[in-house]
XYZ file of C-alpha atoms in Angstrom:
210
model
C 227.886 103.928 65.942
C 228.663 102.587 62.479
C 226.536 99.487 62.054
C 226.088 96.922 59.295
C 223.067 94.603 59.097
C 223.506 91.451 56.994
C 220.879 88.971 55.859
C 218.920 87.948 52.758
C 216.076 90.051 51.420
C 213.043 89.312 53.545
C 215.099 88.870 56.722
C 213.793 92.108 58.229
C 216.965 94.173 57.817
C 215.110 97.297 56.753
C 212.562 97.059 59.555
C 215.223 96.619 62.225
C 217.405 99.350 60.704
C 214.466 101.766 60.884
C 213.901 101.008 64.566
C 217.581 101.439 65.426
C 217.616 104.696 63.470
C 214.696 106.076 65.463
C 216.169 104.981 68.796
C 219.715 106.246 68.281
C 219.083 109.163 65.937
C 221.368 107.941 63.163
C 220.332 107.401 59.523
C 219.526 103.986 58.095
C 221.149 103.774 54.681
C 219.585 101.261 52.337
C 221.271 100.664 49.013
C 217.842 99.582 47.830
C 216.467 103.037 48.616
C 219.477 104.768 47.046
C 218.853 102.700 43.920
C 215.095 103.382 43.944
C 215.832 107.106 44.133
C 217.904 106.830 40.965
C 215.161 104.838 39.231
C 212.435 107.265 40.349
C 214.405 110.195 38.953
C 214.668 108.269 35.653
C 218.349 109.108 35.347
C 220.447 107.183 32.792
C 221.983 105.386 35.763
C 218.534 104.635 37.150
C 217.380 103.102 33.873
C 220.528 100.966 33.739
C 220.025 99.790 37.319
C 216.319 99.037 36.750
C 217.166 96.667 33.913
C 219.675 94.846 36.106
C 217.495 94.335 39.179
C 214.365 93.370 37.215
C 216.297 90.280 36.109
C 217.175 89.577 39.748
C 220.861 90.483 39.309
C 222.953 92.724 41.569
C 224.638 95.976 40.560
C 228.439 95.935 40.345
C 230.759 96.671 43.276
C 232.093 100.034 42.116
C 228.636 101.451 41.435
C 227.198 100.280 44.756
C 230.240 101.598 46.644
C 229.990 105.044 45.075
C 226.294 105.313 45.933
C 227.032 104.463 49.582
C 230.163 106.609 49.839
C 228.291 109.662 48.593
C 225.552 109.061 51.169
C 227.758 108.577 54.240
C 229.634 111.777 53.382
C 226.479 113.766 54.170
C 226.281 115.724 57.482
C 223.622 113.533 59.122
C 226.084 110.609 59.155
C 228.618 112.394 61.379
C 227.492 110.563 64.537
C 227.047 107.229 62.786
C 224.849 105.282 60.401
C 223.289 101.898 59.715
C 224.122 100.119 56.460
C 221.491 97.813 54.964
C 222.345 96.110 51.680
C 226.018 97.062 51.438
C 228.497 95.443 51.410
C 227.048 92.351 49.707
C 230.336 90.542 49.141
C 233.922 90.435 50.391
C 235.178 92.668 47.569
C 232.727 95.404 48.567
C 233.645 94.905 52.235
C 237.303 95.522 51.434
C 236.424 98.683 49.501
C 234.432 99.889 52.504
C 237.110 98.946 55.053
C 239.637 101.112 53.224
C 237.454 104.170 53.930
C 235.239 103.344 56.925
C 235.642 101.291 60.120
C 232.486 99.511 61.279
C 231.741 99.124 64.996
C 229.060 96.443 64.763
C 228.067 93.742 62.264
C 224.741 91.958 62.783
C 223.476 88.951 60.823
C 219.769 88.084 60.599
C 219.468 84.434 59.627
C 216.252 83.281 57.912
C 215.659 79.929 56.109
C 215.258 80.172 52.324
C 211.694 78.840 52.414
C 210.618 81.634 54.762
C 212.405 84.244 52.639
C 210.398 83.131 49.584
C 207.156 83.229 51.575
C 207.834 86.670 53.042
C 208.892 88.330 49.793
C 206.035 86.747 47.848
C 203.675 88.550 50.247
C 205.633 91.809 50.242
C 204.329 95.240 49.264
C 206.663 98.174 48.650
C 205.897 101.881 48.855
C 206.667 103.345 45.442
C 207.409 106.730 47.022
C 209.616 106.096 50.083
C 210.531 102.415 49.700
C 209.039 101.279 53.012
C 208.236 97.556 53.113
C 204.978 95.927 54.237
C 203.801 92.315 54.297
C 200.263 91.073 53.723
C 200.627 88.388 56.401
C 202.662 90.094 59.126
C 202.940 93.859 58.599
C 199.880 95.408 56.980
C 199.514 99.188 56.556
C 196.802 100.967 58.537
C 195.004 101.799 55.287
C 194.994 99.178 52.538
C 197.353 99.997 49.681
C 198.643 103.204 51.310
C 201.988 103.734 53.078
C 201.680 104.731 56.749
C 204.820 106.871 56.556
C 204.322 108.991 53.433
C 200.925 108.167 51.930
C 202.518 106.634 48.850
C 200.981 103.798 46.850
C 201.912 100.234 47.828
C 202.643 97.776 45.041
C 204.135 94.345 44.513
C 207.527 94.809 42.844
C 208.072 93.209 39.428
C 211.102 91.314 40.754
C 209.250 89.909 43.787
C 208.291 86.716 41.942
C 209.505 83.284 43.045
C 211.970 82.798 40.190
C 213.703 86.129 40.826
C 213.612 85.592 44.600
C 215.336 82.206 44.350
C 217.891 83.681 41.941
C 218.697 86.419 44.474
C 218.999 83.806 47.222
C 221.515 81.859 45.133
C 223.545 85.028 44.705
C 223.255 85.777 48.418
C 224.607 82.388 49.447
C 227.381 82.531 46.857
C 228.572 86.087 47.423
C 227.200 87.475 50.672
C 227.473 84.529 53.055
C 231.320 84.626 52.909
C 231.055 88.035 54.598
C 230.233 86.191 57.809
C 233.642 84.552 57.634
C 235.325 87.813 56.581
C 233.991 89.744 59.588
C 234.604 86.795 61.926
C 234.115 87.479 65.633
C 232.765 90.950 64.867
C 229.477 89.330 63.782
C 226.515 89.052 66.164
C 223.884 86.552 64.942
C 220.123 86.861 65.391
C 217.271 84.517 64.450
C 215.438 86.576 61.830
C 212.644 84.009 61.557
C 211.193 85.272 64.852
C 208.599 88.045 65.035
C 209.581 91.654 64.355
C 209.129 92.557 68.026
C 211.136 89.563 69.251
C 214.073 90.371 66.981
C 213.873 94.089 67.820
C 214.035 93.382 71.555
C 217.076 91.140 71.110
C 218.829 93.660 68.859
C 218.244 96.605 71.212
C 219.334 94.567 74.240
C 222.563 93.743 72.414
C 223.225 97.327 71.296
C 222.706 98.605 74.839
C 225.671 96.501 75.982
C 228.013 98.302 73.588
C 230.017 101.432 74.442
C 228.342 104.505 72.957
């Protein structure tokens, strides 16, 4: 299964990707995590990327594509993978299509106002990148990641100005992907609870040929 999950930041893509990964035994590949790994290693590329995303901008197509291509070439992706955060626009989708055929494209729709609210309350693990929310998904121990024990912090770019800037870019560049993928897209209401969306997603995936 080669799956793509589309939706704005704060739509729950990462959470749903993690659940699908655990259920089907295929890796969830987040461009955000690939980028954070570069930043954490303090590579020249990581420093360049950090400056870009702190302003709320997106990294360029070629760079994002290379990060993803390197990841899906690894052995654990042989049986499939879940893409979260790539492609972000039609140009990236065409680059991907030339190398990889996707089986499923899912779109989690969430109103802008709810995206701003969710991200404003978001905490990110500085070690593994796992996302929490102070209103809907708290860790078991305050300030500590359940998965790896890393420290949870509010990201510098999770302020309202940067969030709204990212939403503008999403609507301008990413929304046309819905048209590009056409009937291949399955829509879900991402404003519902995590459990509600997860149940709908799994029910849909179970109808597909394995």
